[in-house]
CSV table of C-alpha atoms in Angstrom, one decimal:
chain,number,residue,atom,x,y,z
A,232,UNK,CA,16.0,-3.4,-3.3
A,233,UNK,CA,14.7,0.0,-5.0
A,234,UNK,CA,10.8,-0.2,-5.7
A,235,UNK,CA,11.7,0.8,-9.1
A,236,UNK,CA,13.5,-2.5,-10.1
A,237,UNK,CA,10.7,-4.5,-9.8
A,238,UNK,CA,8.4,-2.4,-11.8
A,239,UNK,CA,8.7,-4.2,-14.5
A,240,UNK,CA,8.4,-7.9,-13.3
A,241,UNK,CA,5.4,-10.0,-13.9
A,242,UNK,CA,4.1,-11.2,-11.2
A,243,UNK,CA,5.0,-15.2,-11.3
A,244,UNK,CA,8.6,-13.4,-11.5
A,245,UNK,CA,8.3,-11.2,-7.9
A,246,UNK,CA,9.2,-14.1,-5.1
A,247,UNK,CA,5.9,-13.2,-3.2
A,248,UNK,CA,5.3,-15.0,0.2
A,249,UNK,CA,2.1,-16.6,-1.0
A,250,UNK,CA,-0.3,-16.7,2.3
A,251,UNK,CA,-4.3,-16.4,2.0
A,252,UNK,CA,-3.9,-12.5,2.4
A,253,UNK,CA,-2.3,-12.1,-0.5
A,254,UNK,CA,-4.8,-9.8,-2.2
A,255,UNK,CA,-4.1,-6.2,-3.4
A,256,UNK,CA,-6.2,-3.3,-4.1
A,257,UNK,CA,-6.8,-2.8,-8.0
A,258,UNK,CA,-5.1,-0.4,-9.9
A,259,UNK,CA,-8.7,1.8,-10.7
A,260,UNK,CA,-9.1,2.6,-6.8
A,261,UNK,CA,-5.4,5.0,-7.0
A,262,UNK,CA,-6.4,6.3,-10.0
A,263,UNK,CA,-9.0,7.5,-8.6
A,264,UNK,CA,-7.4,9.0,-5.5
A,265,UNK,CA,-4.6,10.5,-7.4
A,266,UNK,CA,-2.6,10.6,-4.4
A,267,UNK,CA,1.4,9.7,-4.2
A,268,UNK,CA,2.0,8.1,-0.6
A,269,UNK,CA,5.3,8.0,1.0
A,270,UNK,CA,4.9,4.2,1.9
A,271,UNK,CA,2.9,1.5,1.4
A,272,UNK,CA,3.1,0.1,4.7
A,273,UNK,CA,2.1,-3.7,4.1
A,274,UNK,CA,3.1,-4.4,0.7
A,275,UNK,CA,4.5,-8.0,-0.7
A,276,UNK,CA,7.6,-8.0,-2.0
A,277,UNK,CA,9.0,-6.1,-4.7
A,278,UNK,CA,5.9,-3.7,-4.2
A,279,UNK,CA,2.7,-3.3,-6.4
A,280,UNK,CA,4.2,-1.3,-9.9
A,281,UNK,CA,0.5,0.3,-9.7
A,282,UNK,CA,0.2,1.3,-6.0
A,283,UNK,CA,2.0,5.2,-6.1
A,284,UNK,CA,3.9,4.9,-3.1
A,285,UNK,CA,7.9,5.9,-3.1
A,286,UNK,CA,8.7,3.7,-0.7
A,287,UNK,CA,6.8,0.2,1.0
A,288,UNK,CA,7.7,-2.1,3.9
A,289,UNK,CA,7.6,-6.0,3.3
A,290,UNK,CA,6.7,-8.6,5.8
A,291,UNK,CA,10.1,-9.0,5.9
A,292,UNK,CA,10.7,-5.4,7.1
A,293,UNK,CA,7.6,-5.6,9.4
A,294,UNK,CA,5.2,-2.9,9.1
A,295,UNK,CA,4.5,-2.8,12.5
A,296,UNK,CA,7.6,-2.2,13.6
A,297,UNK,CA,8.9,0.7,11.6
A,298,UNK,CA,8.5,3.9,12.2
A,299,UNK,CA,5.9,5.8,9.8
A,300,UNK,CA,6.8,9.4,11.3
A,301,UNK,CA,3.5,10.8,10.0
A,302,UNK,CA,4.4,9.7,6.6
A,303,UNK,CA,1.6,9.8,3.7
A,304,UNK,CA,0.9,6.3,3.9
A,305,UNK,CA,-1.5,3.2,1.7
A,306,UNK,CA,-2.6,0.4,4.2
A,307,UNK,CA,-3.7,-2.8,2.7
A,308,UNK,CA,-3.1,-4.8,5.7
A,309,UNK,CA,-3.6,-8.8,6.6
A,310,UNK,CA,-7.2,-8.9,7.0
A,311,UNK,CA,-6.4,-12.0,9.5
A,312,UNK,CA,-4.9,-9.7,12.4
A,313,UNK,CA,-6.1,-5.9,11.2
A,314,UNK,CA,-6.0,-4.7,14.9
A,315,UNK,CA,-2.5,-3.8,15.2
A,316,UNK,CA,-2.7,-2.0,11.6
A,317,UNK,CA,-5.4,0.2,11.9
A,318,UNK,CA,-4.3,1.1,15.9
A,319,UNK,CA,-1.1,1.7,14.2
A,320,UNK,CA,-2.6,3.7,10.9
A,321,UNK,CA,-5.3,5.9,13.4
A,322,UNK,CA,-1.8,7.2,15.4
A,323,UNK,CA,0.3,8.0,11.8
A,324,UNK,CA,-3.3,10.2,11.2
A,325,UNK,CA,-2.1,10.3,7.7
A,326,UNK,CA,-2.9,8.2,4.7
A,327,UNK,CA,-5.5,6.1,3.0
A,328,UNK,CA,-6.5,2.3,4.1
A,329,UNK,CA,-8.7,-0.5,2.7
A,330,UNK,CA,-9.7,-3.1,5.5
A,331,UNK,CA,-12.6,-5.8,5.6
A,332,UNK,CA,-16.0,-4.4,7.3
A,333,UNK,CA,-17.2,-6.9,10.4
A,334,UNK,CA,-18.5,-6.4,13.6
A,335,UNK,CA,-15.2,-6.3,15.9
A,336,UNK,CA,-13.7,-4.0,18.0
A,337,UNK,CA,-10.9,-2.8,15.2
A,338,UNK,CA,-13.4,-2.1,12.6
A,339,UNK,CA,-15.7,0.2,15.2
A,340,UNK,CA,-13.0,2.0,16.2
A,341,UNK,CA,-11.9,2.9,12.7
A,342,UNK,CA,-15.2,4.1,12.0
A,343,UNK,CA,-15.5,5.7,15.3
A,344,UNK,CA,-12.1,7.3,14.4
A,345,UNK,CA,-11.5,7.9,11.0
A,346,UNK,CA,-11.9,11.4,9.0
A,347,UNK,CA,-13.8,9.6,6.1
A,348,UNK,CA,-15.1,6.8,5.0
A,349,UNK,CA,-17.0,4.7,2.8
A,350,UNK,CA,-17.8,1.1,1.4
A,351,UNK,CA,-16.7,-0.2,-1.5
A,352,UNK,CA,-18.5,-1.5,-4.2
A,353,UNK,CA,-20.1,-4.8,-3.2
A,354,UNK,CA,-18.7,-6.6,-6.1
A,355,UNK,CA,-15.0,-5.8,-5.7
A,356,UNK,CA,-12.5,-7.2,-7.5
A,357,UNK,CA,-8.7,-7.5,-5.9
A,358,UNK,CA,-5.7,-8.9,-7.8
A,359,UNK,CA,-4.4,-11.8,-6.3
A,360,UNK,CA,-0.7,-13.1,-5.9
A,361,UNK,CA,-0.7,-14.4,-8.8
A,362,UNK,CA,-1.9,-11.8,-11.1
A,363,UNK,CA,-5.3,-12.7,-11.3
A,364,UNK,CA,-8.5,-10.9,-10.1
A,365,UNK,CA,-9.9,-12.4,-7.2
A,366,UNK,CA,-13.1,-11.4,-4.5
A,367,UNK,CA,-13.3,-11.8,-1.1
A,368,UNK,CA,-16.6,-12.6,1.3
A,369,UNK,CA,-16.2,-10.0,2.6
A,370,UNK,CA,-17.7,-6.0,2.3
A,371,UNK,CA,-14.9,-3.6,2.9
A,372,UNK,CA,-13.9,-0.4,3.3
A,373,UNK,CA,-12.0,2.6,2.1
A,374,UNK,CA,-10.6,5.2,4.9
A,375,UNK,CA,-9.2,8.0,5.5
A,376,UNK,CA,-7.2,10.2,7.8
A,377,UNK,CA,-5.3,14.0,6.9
A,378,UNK,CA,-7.0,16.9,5.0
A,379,UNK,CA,-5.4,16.0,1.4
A,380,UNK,CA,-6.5,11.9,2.0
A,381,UNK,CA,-10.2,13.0,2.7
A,382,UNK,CA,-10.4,15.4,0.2
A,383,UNK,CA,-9.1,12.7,-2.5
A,384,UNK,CA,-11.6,10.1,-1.3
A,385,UNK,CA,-14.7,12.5,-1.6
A,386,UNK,CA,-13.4,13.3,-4.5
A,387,UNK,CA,-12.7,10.0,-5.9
A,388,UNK,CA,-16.2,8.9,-7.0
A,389,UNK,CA,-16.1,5.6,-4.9
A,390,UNK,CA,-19.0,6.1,-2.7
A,391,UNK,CA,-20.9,7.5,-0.6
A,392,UNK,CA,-18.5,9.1,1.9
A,393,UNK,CA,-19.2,10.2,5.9
């Protein structure tokens, strides 16, 4: 299915699999970016019309298990098992993610790792599955890895970015 037929679909229309990590990144964060990615590498299906990515892997197509070939990529993975996602996202070395701040061993190495990053405002707003804006208990963070991705996040106005 082309990423372009679904643009247009509201979003009680896309047949999402509903689960509890179901919760995109807002339309205001790629605008200010203003990045394309090649792929969005953990996108529902049908994709997100707002997240500029040509391309996106379902859970269907697992992530995980495709090949990212140092593709330009968005990561807005399952906060429930991020390990994989960012070990996977770290060896691409290319892209932009958003992943939940905690004290584990994923989330150090990410900072430890990463080019740049920075927190997101503490009142952040995602869009759930169903269209509506939704928080999480969570602080998170924005991230980034490859010269053109760094420069676009301390560029972006988020935060504060090290």
């Amino acid at each position: 299915m082309a990423h372009d037929d679904l643009l247009d679909f509201d979003f009680d229309e896309i047949p999402l699999a509903k689960t509890s990590d179901d919760y995109y990144t807002p339309k205001w964060v790629f605008d200010a970016l203003g990045l394309e990615f090649d792929i969005d590498v953990a996108s529902p299906v049908g994709g997100i019309s707002w997240i500029p990515a040509k391309r996106y892997f379902t859970q269907y197509d697992d992530g995980l298990a495709q090949d990212w070939g140092g593709a330009k990529v968005w990561m807005n993975p399952p906060y429930s098992k991020p390990s994989p996602w960012i070990d996977k996202w770290l060896e691409n070395a290319n892209g932009v993610c958003l992943v939940a701040a905690s004290r584990s061993k994923p989330f150090t190495q990410l900072w430890n790792e990463c080019e740049a990053i920075a927190f997101m405002p503490f009142n952040l707003k995602f869009v759930s599955g169903m269209g509506k804006e939704a928080g999480i208990y969570m602080p998170t963070v924005i991230a980034a890895v490859g010269a053109e991705n760094v420069a676009a996040l301390k560029a972006s106005g988020i935060g504060f970015v090290r």
